[in-house]
Coordinates of C-alpha atoms in Angstrom, one line a residue:
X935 CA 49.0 102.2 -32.6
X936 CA 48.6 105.0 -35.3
X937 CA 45.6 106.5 -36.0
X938 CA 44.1 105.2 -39.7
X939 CA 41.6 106.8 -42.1
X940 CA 38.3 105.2 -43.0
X941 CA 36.2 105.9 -46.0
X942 CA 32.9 104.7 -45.2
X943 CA 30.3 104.1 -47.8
X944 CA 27.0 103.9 -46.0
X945 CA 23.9 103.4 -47.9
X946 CA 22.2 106.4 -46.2
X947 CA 22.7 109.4 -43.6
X948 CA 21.4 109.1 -40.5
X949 CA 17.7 108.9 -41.7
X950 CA 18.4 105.2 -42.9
X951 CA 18.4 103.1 -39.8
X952 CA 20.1 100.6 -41.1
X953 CA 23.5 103.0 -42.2
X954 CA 22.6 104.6 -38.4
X955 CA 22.6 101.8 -36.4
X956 CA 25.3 99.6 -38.0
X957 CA 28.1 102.4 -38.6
X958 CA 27.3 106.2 -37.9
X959 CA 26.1 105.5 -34.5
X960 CA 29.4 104.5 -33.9
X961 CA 31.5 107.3 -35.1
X962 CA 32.2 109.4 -31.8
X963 CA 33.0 106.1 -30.2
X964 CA 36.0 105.2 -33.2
X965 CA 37.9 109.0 -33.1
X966 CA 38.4 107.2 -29.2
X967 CA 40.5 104.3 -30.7
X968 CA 42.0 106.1 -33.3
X969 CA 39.7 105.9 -36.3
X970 CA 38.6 108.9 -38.4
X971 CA 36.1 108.1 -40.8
X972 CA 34.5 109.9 -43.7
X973 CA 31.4 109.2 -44.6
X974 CA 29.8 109.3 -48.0
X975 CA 26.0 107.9 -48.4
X976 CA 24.8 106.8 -51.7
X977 CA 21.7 108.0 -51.3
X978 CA 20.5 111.2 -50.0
X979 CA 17.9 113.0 -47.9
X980 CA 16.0 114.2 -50.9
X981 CA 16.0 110.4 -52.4
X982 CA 14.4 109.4 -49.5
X983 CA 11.9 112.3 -49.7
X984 CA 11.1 111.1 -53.0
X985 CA 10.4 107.4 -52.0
X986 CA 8.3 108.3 -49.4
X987 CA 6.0 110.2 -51.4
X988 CA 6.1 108.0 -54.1
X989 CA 7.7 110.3 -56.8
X990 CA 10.1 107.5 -58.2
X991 CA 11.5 109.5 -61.2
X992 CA 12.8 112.1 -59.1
X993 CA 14.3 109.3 -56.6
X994 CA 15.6 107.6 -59.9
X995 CA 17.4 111.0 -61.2
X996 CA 18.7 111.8 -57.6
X997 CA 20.2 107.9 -57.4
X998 CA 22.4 108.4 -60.1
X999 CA 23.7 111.5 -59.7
X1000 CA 24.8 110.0 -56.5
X1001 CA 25.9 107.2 -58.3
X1002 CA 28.1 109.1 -60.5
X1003 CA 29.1 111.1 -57.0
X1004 CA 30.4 107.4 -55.2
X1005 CA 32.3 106.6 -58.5
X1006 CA 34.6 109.9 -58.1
X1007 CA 35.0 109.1 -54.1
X1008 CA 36.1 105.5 -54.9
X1009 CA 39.2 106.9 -57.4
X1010 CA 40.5 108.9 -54.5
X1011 CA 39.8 106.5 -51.7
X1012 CA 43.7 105.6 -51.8
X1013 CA 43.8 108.2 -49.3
X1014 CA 42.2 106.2 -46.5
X1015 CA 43.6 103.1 -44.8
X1016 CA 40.3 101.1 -45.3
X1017 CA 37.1 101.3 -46.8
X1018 CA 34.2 100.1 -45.0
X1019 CA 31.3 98.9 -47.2
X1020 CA 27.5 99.1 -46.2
X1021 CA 26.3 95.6 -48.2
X1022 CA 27.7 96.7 -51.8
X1023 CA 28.8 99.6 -53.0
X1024 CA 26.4 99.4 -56.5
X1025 CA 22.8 98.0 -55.9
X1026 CA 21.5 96.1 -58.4
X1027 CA 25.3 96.3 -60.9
X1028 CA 27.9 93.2 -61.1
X1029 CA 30.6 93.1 -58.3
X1030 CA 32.8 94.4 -60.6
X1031 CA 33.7 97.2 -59.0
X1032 CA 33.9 95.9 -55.1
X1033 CA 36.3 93.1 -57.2
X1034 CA 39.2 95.9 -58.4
X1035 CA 38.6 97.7 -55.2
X1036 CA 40.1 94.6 -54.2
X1037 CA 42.4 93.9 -56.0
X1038 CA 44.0 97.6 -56.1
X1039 CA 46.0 98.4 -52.6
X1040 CA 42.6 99.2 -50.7
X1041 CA 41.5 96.5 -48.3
X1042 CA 37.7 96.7 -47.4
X1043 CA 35.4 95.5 -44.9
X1044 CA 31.7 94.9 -45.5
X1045 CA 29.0 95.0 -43.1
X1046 CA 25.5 93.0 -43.4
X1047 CA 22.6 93.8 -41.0
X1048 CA 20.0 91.9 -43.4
X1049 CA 20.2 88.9 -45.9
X1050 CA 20.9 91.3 -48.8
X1051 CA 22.1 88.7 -50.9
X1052 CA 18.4 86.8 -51.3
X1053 CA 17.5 90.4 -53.1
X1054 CA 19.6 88.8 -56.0
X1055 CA 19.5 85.3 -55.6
X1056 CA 15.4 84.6 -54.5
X1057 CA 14.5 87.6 -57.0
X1058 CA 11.5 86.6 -59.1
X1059 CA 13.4 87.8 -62.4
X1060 CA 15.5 85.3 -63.7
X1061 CA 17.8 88.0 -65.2
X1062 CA 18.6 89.3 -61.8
X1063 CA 19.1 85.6 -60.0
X1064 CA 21.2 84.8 -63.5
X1065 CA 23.2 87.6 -63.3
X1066 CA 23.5 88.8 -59.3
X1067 CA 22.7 85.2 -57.9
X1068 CA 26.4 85.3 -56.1
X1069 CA 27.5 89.1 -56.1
X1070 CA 26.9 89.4 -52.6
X1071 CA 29.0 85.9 -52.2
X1072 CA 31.8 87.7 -54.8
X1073 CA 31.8 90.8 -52.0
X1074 CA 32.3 89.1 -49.5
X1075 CA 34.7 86.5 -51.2
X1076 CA 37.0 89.6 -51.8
X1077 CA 36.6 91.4 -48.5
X1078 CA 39.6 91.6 -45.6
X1079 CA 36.4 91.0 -43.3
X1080 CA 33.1 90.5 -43.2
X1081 CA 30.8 91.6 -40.5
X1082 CA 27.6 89.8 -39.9
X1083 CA 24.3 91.1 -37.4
X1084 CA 23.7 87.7 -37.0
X1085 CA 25.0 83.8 -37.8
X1086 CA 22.6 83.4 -40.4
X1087 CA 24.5 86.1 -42.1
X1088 CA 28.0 84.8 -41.1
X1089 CA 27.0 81.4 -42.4
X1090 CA 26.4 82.5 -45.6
X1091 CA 29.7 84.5 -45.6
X1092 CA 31.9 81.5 -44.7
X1093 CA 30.0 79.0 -47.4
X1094 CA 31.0 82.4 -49.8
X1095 CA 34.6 81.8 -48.8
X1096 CA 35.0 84.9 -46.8
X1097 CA 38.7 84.8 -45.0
X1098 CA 37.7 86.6 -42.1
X1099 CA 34.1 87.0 -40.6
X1100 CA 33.0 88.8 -37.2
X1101 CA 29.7 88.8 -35.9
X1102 CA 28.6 92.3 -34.4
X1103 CA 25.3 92.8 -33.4
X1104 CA 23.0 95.3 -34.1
X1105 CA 22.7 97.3 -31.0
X1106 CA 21.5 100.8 -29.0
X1107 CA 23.2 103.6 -27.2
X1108 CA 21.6 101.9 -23.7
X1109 CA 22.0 105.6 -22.1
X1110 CA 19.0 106.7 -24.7
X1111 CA 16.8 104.4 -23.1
X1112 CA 14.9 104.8 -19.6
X1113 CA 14.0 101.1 -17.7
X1114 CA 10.2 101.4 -16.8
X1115 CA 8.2 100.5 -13.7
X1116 CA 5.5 99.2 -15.2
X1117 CA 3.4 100.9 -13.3
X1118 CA 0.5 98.7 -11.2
X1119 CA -2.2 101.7 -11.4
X1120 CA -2.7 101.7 -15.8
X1121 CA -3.8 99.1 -18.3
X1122 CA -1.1 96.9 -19.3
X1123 CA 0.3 98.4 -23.2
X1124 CA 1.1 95.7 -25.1
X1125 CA 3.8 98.1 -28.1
X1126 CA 5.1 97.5 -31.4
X1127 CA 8.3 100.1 -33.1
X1128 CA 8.4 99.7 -36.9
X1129 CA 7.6 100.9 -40.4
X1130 CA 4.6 100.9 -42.7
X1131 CA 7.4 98.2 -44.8
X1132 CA 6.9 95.9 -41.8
X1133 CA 3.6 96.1 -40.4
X1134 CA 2.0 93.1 -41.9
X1135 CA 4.3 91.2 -39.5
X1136 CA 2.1 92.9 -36.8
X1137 CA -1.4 92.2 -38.7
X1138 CA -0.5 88.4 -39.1
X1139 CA -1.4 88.3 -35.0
X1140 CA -4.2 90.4 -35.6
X1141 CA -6.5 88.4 -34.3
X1142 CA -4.2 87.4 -31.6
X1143 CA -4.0 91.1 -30.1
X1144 CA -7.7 92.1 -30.6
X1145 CA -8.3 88.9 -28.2
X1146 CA -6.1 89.2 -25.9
X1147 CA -6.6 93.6 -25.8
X1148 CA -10.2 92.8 -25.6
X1149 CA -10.8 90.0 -23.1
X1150 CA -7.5 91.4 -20.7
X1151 CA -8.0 95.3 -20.9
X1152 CA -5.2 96.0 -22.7
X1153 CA -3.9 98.6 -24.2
X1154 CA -1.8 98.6 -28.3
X1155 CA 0.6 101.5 -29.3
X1156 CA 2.3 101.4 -32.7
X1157 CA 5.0 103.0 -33.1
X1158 CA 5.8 103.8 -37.0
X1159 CA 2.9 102.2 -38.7
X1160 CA 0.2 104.0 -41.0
X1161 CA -2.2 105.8 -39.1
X1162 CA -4.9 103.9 -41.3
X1163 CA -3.6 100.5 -39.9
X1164 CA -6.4 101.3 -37.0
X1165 CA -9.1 100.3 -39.4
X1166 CA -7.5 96.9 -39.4
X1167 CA -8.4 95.9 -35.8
X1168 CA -11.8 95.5 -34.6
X1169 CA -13.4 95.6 -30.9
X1170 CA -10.8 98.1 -30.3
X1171 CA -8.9 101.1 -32.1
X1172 CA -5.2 101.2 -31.3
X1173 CA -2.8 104.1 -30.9
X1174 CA -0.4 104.6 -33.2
X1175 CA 2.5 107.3 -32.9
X1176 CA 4.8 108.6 -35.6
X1177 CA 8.3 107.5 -35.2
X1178 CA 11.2 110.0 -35.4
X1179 CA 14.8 109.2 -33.9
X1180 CA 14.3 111.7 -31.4
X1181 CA 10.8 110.3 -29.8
X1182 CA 11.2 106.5 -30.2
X1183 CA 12.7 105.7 -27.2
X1184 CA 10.2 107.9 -25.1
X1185 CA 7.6 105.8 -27.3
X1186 CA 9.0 102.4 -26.1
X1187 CA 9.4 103.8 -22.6
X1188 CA 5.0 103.9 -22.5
X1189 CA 5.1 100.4 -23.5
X1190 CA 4.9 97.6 -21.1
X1191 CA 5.1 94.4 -23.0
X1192 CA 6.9 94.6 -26.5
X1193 CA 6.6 92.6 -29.3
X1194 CA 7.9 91.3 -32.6
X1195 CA 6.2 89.0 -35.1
X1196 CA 8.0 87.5 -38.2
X1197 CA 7.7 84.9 -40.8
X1198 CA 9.9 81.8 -41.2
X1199 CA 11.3 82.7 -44.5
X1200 CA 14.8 83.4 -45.7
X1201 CA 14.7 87.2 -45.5
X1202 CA 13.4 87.5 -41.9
X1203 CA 16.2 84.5 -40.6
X1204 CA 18.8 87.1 -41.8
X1205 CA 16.8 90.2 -39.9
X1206 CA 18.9 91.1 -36.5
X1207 CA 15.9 91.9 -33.6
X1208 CA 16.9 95.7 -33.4
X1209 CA 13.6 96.3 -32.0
X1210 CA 14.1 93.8 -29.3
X1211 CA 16.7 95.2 -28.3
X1212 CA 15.4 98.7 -28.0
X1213 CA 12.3 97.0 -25.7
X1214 CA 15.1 95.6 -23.8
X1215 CA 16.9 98.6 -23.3
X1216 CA 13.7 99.6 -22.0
X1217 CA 13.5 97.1 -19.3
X1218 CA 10.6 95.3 -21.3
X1219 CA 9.8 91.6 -21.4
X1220 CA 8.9 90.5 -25.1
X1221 CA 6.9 88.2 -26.8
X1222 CA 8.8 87.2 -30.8
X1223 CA 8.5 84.8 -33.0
X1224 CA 11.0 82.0 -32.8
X1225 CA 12.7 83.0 -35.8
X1226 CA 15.9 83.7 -36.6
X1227 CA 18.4 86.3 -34.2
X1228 CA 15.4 86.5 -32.3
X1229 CA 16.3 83.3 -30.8
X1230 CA 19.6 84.2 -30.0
X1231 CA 18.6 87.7 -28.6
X1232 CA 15.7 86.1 -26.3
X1233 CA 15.8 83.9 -23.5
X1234 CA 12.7 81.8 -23.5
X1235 CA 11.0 82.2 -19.8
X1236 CA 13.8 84.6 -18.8
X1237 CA 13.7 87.9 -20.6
X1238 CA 10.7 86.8 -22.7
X1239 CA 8.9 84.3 -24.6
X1240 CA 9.5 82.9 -28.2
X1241 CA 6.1 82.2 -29.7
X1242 CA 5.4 79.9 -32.6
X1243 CA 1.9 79.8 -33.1
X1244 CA -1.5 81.5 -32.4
X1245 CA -1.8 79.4 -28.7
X1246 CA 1.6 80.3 -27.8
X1247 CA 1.6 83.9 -28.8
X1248 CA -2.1 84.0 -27.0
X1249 CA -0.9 82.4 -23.5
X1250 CA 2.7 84.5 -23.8
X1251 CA 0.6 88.1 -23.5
X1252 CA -1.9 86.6 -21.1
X1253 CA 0.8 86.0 -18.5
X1254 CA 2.4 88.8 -19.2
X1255 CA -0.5 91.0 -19.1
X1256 CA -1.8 89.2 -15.6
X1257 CA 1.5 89.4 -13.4
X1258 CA 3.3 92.5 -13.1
X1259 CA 5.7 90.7 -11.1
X1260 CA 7.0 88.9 -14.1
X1261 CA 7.4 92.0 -16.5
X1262 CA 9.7 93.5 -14.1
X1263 CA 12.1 90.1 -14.0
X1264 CA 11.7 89.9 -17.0
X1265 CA 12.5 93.4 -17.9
X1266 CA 15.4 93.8 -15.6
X1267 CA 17.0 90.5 -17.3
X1268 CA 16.4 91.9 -20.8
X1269 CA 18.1 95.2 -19.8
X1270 CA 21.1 93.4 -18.3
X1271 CA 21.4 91.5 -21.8
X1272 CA 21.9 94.2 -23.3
X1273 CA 24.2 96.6 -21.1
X1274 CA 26.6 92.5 -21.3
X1275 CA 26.0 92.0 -25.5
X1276 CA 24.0 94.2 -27.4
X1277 CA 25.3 98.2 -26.5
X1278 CA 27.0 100.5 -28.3
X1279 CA 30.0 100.7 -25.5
X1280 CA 30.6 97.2 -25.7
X1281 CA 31.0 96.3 -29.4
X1282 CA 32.7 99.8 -30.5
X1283 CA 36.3 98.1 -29.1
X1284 CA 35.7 94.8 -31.0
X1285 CA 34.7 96.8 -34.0
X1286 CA 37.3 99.1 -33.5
X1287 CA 39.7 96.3 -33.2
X1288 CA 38.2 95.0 -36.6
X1289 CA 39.0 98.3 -38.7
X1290 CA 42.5 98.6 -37.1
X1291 CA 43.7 95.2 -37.7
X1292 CA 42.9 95.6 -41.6
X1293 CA 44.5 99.3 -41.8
X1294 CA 47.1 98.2 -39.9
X1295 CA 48.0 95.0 -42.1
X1296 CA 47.3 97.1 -45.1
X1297 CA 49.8 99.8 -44.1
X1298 CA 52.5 96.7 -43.2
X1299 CA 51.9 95.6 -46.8

């Protein structure tokens, strides 16, 4: 099998986790099968910079000189095989351009780790849903495959018509990430790993940590929040830790018990339980809300519990909290699940295997 060229169009470097978990995490891994990719983000460090401290004409100005920069890669991605497509290529412009990509002799792929598509089609502006309602269905009408986090994802590519759909889940590099022993002699940590964009997941069980923290002894560490979420608990003050890339997996390696709320809305059904995951890695039991992938990624009374209300979320931690003997089943299980499914060395050959079949067929053509 000859090696083929990939031109990937991530939506960020490494600092986005969503463009680091779903491709460039995967990059070593691909040279092994024969894959050399080129990556180009479409937005850059500094944009990022700019979002984060809230200077949004700067981030504006930076967006489309990287905008014009992605235009000028795509008229010479005739020298790659395939193109590999993080969601769109043009946030908030028609499909127009993913459409002649198309149509030209470039096959793409296009990889979804979130339900991008509600963006357009639930916006509150009834321009947007007029006039983006079904890009995201047009993308992945016009793509050689699509790759979905989760089935909520792949469902909504086969009702767009997709030919070709695959179903790759988010997942870690399981050597980062150190099983704990949950050690008999400390206060139980009950840990969350986020962002300040999805902490009011946490605070809707609010109630339900400074309970059970209070009346059981335990301990809270959150990992990526605002440091000013402490003022929202009361009876106790949590820790909260600063996530980088480098640190977060000595962070979730303090934890005993980890945890991820959601909502039961649209957006949250297409989210793919990284965090999970990472707890799993970590030879954690968790405690998420029965809500989308979480219910694929979690085995109710095996390597966890699904919680669906206050009671159930209460009694999950409780039992958790009081039997040491359970967190480390339950740990051990999780971190089998994901050496089997959800690690990096055991879906780089399936998405290998997805890049080569479309180069290949492209270069038969």
């Amino acid at each position: 099998m000859r090696r083929i060229r990939v031109l990937l169009f991530s939506k960020y470097s490494r600092r986005g986790a969503s463009s680091r978990l779903r491709s460039l995490q995967y990059l070593p891994l691909l040279r092994g099968y024969g894959i050399d990719v080129e990556v180009h983000p479409l937005f850059s460090d500094e944009y990022l910079d700019a979002i984060f401290h809230g200077n949004g004409r700067s981030a504006m100005a930076n967006a489309w000189r990287r905008g014009v920069h992605r235009f000028k890669e795509l008229l010479r991605s005739g020298e790659h095989d395939v193109a590999w497509i993080e969601g769109e290529l043009f946030p908030y412009l028609p499909s127009m351009v993913e459409s002649l990509l198309a149509r030209s002799v470039k096959p793409y792929v296009v990889d979804y780790d979130d339900a991008l598509f509600h963006r357009y089609d639930l916006s509150s502006n009834r321009l947007i849903r007029g006039l983006l309602g079904r890009k995201i269905d047009r993308v992945m009408r016009d793509a050689a495959c699509v790759v979905a986090g989760n089935s909520y994802l792949a469902e909504r590519a086969a009702r767009a018509g997709a030919p070709r759909i695959e179903v790759i889940p988010t997942v870690v590099d399981e050597r980062r990430y150190r099983p704990v022993d949950h050690q008999e002699d400390r206060r139980p940590v009950i840990g969350w790993i986020g962002s300040p964009l999805t902490e009011n997941y946490l605070l809707d069980q609010r109630d339900v940590l400074e309970k059970v923290c209070v009346e059981h002894d335990a301990r809270l560490l959150l990992v990526g929040a605002k440091a000013s979420v402490v003022d929202r608990f009361h009876g106790f003050d949590p820790e909260v830790l600063p996530w980088t890339e480098e640190s977060e997996a000595d962070a979730i390696a303090r934890m005993d018990i980890g945890i991820m709320p959601l909502r039961d809305g649209p957006w949250e059904r297409g989210k793919c339980g990284y965090k999970l995951i990472q707890y799993m890695a970590c030879g954690l039991p968790v405690v998420a809300s029965r809500v989308g992938a979480n219910i694929d990624i979690v085995r109710h009374g095996e390597s966890g519990f699904l919680a669906t209300d206050r009671a159930s979320w209460e009694s999950s931690l409780v039992q958790l909290i009081e039997d040491r003997a359970m967190r480390l089943r339950m740990g051990q299980a999780g971190r089998v699940a994901v050496e089997e499914t959800y690690c990096l060395h055991t879906q780089a050959p399936r998405l290998a295997e997805v890049l080569h079949s479309v180069g290949q067929n492209r270069c038969a053509a």
